[in-house]
PDB file of C-alpha atoms and ligand atoms in Angstrom:
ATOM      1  CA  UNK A   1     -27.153 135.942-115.180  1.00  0.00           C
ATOM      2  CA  UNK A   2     -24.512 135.231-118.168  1.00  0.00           C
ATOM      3  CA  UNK A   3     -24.714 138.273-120.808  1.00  0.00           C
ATOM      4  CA  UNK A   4     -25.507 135.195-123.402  1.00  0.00           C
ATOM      5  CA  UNK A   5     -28.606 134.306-122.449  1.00  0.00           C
ATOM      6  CA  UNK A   6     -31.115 135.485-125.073  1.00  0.00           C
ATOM      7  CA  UNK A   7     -33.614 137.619-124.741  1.00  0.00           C
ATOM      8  CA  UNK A   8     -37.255 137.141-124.278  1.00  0.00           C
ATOM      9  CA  UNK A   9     -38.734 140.566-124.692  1.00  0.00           C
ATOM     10  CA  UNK A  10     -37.346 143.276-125.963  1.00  0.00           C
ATOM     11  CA  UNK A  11     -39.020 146.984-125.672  1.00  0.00           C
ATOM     12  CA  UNK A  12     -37.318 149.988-127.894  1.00  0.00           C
ATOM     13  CA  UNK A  13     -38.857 153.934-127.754  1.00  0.00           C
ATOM     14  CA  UNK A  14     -42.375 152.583-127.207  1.00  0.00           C
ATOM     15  CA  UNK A  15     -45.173 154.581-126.903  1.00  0.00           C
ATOM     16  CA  UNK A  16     -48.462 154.775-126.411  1.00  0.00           C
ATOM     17  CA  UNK A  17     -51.094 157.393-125.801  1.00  0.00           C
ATOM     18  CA  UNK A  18     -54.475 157.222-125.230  1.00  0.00           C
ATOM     19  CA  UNK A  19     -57.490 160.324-125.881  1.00  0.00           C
ATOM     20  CA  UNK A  20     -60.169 160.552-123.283  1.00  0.00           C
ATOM     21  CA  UNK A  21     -61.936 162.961-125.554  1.00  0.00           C
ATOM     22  CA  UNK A  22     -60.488 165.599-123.442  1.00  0.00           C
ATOM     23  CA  UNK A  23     -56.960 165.301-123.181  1.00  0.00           C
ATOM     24  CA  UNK A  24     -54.478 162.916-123.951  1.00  0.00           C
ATOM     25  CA  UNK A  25     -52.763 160.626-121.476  1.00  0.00           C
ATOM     26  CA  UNK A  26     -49.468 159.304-122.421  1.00  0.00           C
ATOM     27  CA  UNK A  27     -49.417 156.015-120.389  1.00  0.00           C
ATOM     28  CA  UNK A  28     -45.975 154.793-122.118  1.00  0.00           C
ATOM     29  CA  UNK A  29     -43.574 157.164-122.861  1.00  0.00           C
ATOM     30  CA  UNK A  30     -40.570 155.887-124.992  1.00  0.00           C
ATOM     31  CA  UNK A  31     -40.429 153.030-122.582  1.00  0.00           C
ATOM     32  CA  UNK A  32     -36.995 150.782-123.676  1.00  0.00           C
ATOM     33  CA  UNK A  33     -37.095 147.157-121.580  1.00  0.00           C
ATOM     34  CA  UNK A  34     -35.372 144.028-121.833  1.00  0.00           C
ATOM     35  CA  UNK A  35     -35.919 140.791-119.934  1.00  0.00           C
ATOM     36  CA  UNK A  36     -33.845 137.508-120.577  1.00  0.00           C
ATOM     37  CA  UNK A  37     -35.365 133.964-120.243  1.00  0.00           C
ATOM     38  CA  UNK A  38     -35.048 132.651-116.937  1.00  0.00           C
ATOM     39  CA  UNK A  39     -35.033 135.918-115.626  1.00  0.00           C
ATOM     40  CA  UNK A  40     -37.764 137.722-113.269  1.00  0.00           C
ATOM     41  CA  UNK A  41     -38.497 141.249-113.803  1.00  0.00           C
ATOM     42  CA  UNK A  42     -40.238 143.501-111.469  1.00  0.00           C
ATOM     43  CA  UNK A  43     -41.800 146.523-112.619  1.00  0.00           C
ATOM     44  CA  UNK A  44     -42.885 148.320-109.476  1.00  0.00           C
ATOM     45  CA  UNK A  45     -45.251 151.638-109.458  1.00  0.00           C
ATOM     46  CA  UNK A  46     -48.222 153.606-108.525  1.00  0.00           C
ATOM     47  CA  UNK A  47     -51.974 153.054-109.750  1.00  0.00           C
ATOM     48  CA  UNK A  48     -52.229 154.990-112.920  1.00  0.00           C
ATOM     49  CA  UNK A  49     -48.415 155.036-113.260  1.00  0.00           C
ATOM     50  CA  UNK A  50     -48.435 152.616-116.789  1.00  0.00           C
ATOM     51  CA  UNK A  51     -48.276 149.162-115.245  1.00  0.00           C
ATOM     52  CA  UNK A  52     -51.107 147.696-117.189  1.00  0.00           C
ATOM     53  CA  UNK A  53     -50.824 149.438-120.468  1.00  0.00           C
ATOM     54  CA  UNK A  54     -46.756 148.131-120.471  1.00  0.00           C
ATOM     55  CA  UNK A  55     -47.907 144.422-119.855  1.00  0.00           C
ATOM     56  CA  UNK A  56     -50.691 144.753-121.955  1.00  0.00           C
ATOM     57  CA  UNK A  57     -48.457 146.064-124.838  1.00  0.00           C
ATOM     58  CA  UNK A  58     -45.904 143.115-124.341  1.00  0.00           C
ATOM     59  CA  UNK A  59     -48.918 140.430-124.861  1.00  0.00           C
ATOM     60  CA  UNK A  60     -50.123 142.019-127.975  1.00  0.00           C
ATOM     61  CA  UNK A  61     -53.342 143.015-126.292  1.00  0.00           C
ATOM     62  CA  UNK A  62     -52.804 146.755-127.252  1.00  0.00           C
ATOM     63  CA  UNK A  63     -50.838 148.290-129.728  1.00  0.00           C
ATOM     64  CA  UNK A  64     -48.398 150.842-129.472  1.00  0.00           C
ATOM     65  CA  UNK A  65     -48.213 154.439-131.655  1.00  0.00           C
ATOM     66  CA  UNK A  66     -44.350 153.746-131.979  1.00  0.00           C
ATOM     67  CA  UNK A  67     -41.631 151.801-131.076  1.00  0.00           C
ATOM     68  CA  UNK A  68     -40.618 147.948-131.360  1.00  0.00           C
ATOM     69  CA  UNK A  69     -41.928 145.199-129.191  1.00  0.00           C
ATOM     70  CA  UNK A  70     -40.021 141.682-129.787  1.00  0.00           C
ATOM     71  CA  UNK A  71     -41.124 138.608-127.905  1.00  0.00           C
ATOM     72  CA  UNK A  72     -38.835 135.683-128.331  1.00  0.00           C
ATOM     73  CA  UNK A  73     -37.340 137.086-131.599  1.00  0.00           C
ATOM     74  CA  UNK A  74     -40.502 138.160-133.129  1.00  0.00           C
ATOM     75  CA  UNK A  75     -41.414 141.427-133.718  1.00  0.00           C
ATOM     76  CA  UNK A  76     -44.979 141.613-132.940  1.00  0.00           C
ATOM     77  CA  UNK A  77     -46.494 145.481-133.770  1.00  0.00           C
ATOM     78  CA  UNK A  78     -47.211 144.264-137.168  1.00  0.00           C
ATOM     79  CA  UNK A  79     -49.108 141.074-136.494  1.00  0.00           C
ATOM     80  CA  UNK A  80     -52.399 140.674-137.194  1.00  0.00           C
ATOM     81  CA  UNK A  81     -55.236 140.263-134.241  1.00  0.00           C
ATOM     82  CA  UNK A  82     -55.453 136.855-135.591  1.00  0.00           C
ATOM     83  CA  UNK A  83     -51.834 136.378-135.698  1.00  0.00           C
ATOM     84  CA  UNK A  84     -51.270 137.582-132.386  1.00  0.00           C
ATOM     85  CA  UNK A  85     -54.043 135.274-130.628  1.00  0.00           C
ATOM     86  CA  UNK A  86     -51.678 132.497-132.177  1.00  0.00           C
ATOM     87  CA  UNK A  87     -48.878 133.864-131.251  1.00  0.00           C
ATOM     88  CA  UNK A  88     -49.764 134.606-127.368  1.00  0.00           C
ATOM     89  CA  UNK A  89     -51.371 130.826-127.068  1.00  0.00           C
ATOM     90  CA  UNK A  90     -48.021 129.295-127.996  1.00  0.00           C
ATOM     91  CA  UNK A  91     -45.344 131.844-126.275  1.00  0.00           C
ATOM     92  CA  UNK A  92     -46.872 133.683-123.703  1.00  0.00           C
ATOM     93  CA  UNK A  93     -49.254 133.398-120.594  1.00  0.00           C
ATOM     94  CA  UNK A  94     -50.931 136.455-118.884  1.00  0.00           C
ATOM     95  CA  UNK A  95     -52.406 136.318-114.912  1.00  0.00           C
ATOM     96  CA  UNK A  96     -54.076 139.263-113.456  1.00  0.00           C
ATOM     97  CA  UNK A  97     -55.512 140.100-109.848  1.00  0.00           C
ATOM     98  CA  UNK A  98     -58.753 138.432-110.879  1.00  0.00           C
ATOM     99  CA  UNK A  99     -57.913 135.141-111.315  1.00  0.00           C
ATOM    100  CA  UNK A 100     -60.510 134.425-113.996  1.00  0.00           C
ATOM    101  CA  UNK A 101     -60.841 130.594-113.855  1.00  0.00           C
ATOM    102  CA  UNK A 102     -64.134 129.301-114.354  1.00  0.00           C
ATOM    103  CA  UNK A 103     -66.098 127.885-111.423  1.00  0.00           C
ATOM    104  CA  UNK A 104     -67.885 125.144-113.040  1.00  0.00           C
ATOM    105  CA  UNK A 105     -64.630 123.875-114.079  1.00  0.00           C
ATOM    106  CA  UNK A 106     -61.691 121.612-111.279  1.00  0.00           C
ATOM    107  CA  UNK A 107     -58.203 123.438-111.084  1.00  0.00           C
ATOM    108  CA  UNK A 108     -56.961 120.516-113.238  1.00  0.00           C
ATOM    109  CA  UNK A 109     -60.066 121.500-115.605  1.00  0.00           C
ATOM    110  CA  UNK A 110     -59.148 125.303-115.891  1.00  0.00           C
ATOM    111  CA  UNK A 111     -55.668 124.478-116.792  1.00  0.00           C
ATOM    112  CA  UNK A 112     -56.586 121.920-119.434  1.00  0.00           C
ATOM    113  CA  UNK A 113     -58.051 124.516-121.314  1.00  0.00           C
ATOM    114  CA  UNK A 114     -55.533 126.629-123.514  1.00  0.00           C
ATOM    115  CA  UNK A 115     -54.152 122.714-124.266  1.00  0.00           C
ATOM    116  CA  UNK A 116     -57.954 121.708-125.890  1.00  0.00           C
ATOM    117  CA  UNK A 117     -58.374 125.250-127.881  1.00  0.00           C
ATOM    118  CA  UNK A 118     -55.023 124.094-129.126  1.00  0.00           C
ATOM    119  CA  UNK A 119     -56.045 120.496-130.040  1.00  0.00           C
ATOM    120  CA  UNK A 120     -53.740 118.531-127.244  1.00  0.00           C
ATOM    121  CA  UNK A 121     -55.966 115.396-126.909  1.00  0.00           C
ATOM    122  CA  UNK A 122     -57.688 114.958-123.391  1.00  0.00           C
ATOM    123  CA  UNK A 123     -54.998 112.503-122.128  1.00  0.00           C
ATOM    124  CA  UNK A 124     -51.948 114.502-122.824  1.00  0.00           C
ATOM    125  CA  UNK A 125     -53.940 117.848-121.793  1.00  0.00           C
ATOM    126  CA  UNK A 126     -54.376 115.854-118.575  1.00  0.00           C
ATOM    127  CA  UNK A 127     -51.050 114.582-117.875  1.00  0.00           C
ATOM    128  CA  UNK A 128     -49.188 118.038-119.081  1.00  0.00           C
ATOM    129  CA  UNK A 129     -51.515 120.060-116.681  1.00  0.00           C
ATOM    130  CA  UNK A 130     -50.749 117.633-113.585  1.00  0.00           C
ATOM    131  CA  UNK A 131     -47.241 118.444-114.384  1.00  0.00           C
ATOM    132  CA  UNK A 132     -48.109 121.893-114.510  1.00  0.00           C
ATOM    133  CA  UNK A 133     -49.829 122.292-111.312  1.00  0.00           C
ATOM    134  CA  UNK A 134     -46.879 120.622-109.638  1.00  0.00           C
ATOM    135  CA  UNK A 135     -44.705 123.178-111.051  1.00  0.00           C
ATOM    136  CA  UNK A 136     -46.356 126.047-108.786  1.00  0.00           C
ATOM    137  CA  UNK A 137     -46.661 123.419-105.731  1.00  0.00           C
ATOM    138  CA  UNK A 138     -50.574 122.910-106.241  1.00  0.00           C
ATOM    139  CA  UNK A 139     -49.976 118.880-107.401  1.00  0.00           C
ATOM    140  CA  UNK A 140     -52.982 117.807-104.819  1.00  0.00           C
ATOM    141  CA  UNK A 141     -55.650 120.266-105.379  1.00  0.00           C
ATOM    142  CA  UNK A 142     -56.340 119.411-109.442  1.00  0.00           C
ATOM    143  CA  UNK A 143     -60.007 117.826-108.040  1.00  0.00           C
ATOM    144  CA  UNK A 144     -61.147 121.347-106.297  1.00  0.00           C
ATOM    145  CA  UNK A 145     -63.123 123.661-107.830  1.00  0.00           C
ATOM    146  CA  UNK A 146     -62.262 127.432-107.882  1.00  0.00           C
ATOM    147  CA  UNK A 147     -64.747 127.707-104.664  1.00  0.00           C
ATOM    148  CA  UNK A 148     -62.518 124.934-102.333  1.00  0.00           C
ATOM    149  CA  UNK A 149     -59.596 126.864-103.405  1.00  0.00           C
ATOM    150  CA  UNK A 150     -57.974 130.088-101.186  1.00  0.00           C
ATOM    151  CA  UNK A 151     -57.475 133.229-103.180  1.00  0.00           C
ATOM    152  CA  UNK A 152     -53.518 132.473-103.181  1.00  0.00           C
ATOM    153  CA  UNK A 153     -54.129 129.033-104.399  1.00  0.00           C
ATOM    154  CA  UNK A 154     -56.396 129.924-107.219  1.00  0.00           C
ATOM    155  CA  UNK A 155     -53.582 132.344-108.606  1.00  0.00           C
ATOM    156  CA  UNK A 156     -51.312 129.454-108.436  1.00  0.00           C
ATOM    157  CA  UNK A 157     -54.028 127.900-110.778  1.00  0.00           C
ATOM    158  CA  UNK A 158     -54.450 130.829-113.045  1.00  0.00           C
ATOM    159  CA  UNK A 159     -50.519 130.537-113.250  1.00  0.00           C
ATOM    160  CA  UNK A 160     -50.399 126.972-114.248  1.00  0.00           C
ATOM    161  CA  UNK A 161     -52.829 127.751-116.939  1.00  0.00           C
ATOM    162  CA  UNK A 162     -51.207 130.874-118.576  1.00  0.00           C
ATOM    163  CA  UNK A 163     -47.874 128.715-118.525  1.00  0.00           C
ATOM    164  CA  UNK A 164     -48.678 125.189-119.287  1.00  0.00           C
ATOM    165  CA  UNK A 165     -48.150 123.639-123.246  1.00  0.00           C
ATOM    166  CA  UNK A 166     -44.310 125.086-122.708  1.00  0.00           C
ATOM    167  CA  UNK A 167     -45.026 128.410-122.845  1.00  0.00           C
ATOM    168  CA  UNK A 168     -41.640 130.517-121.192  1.00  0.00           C
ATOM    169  CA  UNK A 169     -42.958 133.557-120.859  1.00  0.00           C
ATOM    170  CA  UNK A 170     -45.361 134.786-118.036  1.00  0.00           C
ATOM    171  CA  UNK A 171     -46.728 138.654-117.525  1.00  0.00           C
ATOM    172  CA  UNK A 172     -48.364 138.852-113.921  1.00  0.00           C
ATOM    173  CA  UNK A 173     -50.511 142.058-113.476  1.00  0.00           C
ATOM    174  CA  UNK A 174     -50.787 142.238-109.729  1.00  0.00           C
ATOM    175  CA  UNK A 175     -51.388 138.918-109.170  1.00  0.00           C
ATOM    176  CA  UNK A 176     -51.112 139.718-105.579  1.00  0.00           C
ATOM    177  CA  UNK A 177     -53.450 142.682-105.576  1.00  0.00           C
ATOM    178  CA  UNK A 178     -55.740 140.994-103.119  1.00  0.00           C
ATOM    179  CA  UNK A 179     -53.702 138.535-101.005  1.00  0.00           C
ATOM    180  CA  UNK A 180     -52.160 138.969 -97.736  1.00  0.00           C
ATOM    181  CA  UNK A 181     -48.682 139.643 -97.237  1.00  0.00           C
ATOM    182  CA  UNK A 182     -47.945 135.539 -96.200  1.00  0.00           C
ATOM    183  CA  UNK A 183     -49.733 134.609 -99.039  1.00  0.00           C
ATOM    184  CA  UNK A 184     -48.110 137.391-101.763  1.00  0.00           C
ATOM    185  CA  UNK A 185     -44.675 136.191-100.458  1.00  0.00           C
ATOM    186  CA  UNK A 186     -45.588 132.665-101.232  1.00  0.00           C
ATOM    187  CA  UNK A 187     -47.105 133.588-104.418  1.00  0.00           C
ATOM    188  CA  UNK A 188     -43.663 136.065-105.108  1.00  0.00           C
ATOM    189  CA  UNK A 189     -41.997 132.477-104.000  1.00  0.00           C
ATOM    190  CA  UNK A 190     -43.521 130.305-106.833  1.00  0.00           C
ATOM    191  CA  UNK A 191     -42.426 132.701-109.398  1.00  0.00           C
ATOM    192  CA  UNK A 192     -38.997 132.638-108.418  1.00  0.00           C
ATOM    193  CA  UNK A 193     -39.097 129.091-108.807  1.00  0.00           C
ATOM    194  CA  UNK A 194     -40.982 129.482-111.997  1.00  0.00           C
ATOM    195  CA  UNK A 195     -37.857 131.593-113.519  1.00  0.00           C
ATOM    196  CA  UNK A 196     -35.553 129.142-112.279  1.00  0.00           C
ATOM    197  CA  UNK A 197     -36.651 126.948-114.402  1.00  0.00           C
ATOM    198  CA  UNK A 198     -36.360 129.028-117.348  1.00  0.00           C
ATOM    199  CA  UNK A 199     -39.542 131.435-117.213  1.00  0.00           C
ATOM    200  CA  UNK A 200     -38.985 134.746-118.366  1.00  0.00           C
ATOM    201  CA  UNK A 201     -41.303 136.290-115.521  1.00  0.00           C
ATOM    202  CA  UNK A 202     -42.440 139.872-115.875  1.00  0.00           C
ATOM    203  CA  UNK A 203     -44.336 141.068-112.743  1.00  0.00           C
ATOM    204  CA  UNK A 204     -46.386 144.398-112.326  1.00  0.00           C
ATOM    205  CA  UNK A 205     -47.061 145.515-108.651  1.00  0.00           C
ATOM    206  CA  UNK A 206     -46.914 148.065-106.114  1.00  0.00           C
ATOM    207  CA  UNK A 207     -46.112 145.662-103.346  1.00  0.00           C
ATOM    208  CA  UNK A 208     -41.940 146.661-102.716  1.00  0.00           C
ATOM    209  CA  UNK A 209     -41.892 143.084-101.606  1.00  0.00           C
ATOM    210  CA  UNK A 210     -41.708 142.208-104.573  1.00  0.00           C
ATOM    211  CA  UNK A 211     -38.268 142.975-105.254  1.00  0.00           C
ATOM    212  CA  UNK A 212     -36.369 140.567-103.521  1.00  0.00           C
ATOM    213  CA  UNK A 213     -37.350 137.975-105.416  1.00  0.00           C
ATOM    214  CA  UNK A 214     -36.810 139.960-108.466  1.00  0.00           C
ATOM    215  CA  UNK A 215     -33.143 139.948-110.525  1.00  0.00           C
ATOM    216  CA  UNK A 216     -34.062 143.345-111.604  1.00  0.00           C
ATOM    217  CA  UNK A 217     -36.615 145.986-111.214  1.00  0.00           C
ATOM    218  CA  UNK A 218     -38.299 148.678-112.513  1.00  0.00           C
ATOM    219  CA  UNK A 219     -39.647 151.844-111.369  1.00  0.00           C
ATOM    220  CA  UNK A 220     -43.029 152.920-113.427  1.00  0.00           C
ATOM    221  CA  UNK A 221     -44.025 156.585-112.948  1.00  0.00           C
ATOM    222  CA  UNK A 222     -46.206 158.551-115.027  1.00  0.00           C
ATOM    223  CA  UNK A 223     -46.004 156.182-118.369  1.00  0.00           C
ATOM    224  CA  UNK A 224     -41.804 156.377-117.917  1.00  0.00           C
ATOM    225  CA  UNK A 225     -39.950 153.277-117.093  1.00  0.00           C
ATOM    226  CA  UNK A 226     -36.594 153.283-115.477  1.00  0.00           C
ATOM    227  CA  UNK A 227     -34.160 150.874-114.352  1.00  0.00           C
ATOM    228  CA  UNK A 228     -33.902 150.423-110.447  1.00  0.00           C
ATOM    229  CA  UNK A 229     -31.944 148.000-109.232  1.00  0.00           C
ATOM    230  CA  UNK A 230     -30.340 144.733-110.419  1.00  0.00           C
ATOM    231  CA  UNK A 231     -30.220 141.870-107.959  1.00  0.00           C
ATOM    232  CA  UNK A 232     -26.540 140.919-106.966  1.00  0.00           C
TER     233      UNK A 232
HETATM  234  P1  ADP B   1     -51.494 151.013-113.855  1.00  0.00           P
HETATM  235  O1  ADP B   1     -51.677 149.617-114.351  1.00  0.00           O
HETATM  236  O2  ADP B   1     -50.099 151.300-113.396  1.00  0.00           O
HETATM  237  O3  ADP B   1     -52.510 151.375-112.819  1.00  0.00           O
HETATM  238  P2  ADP B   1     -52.529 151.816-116.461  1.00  0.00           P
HETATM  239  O4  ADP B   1     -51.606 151.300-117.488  1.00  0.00           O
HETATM  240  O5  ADP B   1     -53.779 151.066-116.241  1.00  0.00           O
HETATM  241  O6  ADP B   1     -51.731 152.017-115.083  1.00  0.00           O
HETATM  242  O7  ADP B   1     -52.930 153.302-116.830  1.00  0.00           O
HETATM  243  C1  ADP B   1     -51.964 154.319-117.128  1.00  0.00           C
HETATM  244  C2  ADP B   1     -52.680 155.596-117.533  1.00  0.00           C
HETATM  245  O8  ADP B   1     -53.318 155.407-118.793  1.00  0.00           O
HETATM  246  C3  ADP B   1     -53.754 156.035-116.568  1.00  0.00           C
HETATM  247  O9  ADP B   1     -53.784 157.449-116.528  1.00  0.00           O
HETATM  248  C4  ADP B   1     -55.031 155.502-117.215  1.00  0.00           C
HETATM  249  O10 ADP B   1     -56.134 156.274-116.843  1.00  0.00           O
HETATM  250  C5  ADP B   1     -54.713 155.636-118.685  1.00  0.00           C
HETATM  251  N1  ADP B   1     -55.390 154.614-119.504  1.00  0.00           N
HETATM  252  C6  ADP B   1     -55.119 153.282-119.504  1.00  0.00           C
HETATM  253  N2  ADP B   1     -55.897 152.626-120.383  1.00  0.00           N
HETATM  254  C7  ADP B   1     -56.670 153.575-120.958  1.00  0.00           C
HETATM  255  C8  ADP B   1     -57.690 153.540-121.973  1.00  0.00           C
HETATM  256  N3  ADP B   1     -58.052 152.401-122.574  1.00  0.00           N
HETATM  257  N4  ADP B   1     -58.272 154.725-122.320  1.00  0.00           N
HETATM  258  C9  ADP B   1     -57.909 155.887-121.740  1.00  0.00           C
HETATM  259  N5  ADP B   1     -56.964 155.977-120.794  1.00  0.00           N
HETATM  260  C10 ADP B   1     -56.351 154.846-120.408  1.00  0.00           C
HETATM  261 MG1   MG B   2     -52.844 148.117-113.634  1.00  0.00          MG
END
């Protein structure tokens, strides 16, 4: 990767604790994090270890008690919940383990949607999520429902979804948490291809397969992030 390739997210001294009432869990500790666009970013650890709260911090879903979060040059702690809805719809897409799509609606359907909350007329929302769905090698299944779909193919849709409209950036909470190993290799697969294309891919996981499809990982332990490897 050439050192001029900007940046998509950059992470400096963030933190962010959270009170059970009891005691206080830090679940990011000064975490510092940079990931370029086009690049894919594994950040491997244990349940509990800070996976979610990290990911969650980086789509503006949570706040952090310090630090500086920048997605695609813009710093993001102080925007408003109203800002930041905006600002995730046009920059950033977010897949978890649960796929979330809604049954009632066809894969083609499910990915249509962030496109008609942002007022893409039904043609256009149409055509850009057939394109979309051929981007993660699901082109023939926009007819199925959810239900006709296998779990691996569903995240494929939930992928299309958080991406299409030309969002670049994509944060992937174990999206692999309950697939096979064929089927998380296939899904590790698509977001290679993904970044290839330009995607600034962050994934969260415990599955060490995971990293050889990453160009650089991350070890999560305990709410501290450190720098593991870097693909040659
Ligand atoms: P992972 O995704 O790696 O399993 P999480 O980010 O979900 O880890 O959690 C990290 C730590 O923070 C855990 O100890 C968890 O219990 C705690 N935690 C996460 N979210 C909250 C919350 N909303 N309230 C209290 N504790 C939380
Ligand atoms: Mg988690």
């Amino acid at each position: 990767m050439s050192p001029d390739v900007p940046d998509a997210i950059v992470l400096r001294n963030v933190t962010r604790s959270y009170s059970t009432g009891v005691d206080v869990v830090t679940a990011a500790h000064e975490l510092n994090f940079n990931a370029m666009r086009g690049e894919f970013v594994c950040v491997l650890g244990a349940s509990g270890s800070g996976k979610t709260t990290l990911l969650n911090l980086i789509a503006g879903l949570d706040r952090p008690d310090n630090g500086s979060i920048r997605v695609n040059d813009r710093e993001i702690t102080g925007l408003s919940d109203k800002e930041l809805t905006r600002f995730r719809l046009a920059e950033m897409g977010v897949v978890f383990q649960d796929h979330n799509l809604i049954d009632e609606f066809t894969a083609r359907e499910n990915v249509m949607l962030p496109l008609e909350v942002a007022g893409v007329p039904w043609g256009e929302a149409s055509s850009q999520a057939e394109r979309q769905l051929a981007a993660v090698g699901i082109e023939d299944l926009g007819n199925r429902f959810p239900r006709q779909l296998s779990g691996g193919q569903r995240q494929r849709v939930g992928i299309a979804r958080a991406l299409v409209g030309g969002r670049h950036v994509l944060l992937a909470d174990e999206p692999t948490g309950a697939l096979d190993s064929a089927n998380s290799r296939a899904l590790f697969e698509v977001l290679r291809v993904l970044c290839e294309a330009g995607t600034c891919v962050v994934l969260a996981t415990h599955d060490p397969l995971a990293q050889q499809f990453a160009d650089a990982v991350y070890a999560m332990t305990d709410g501290n992030l450190s720098r593991a490897q870097t693909r040659s």
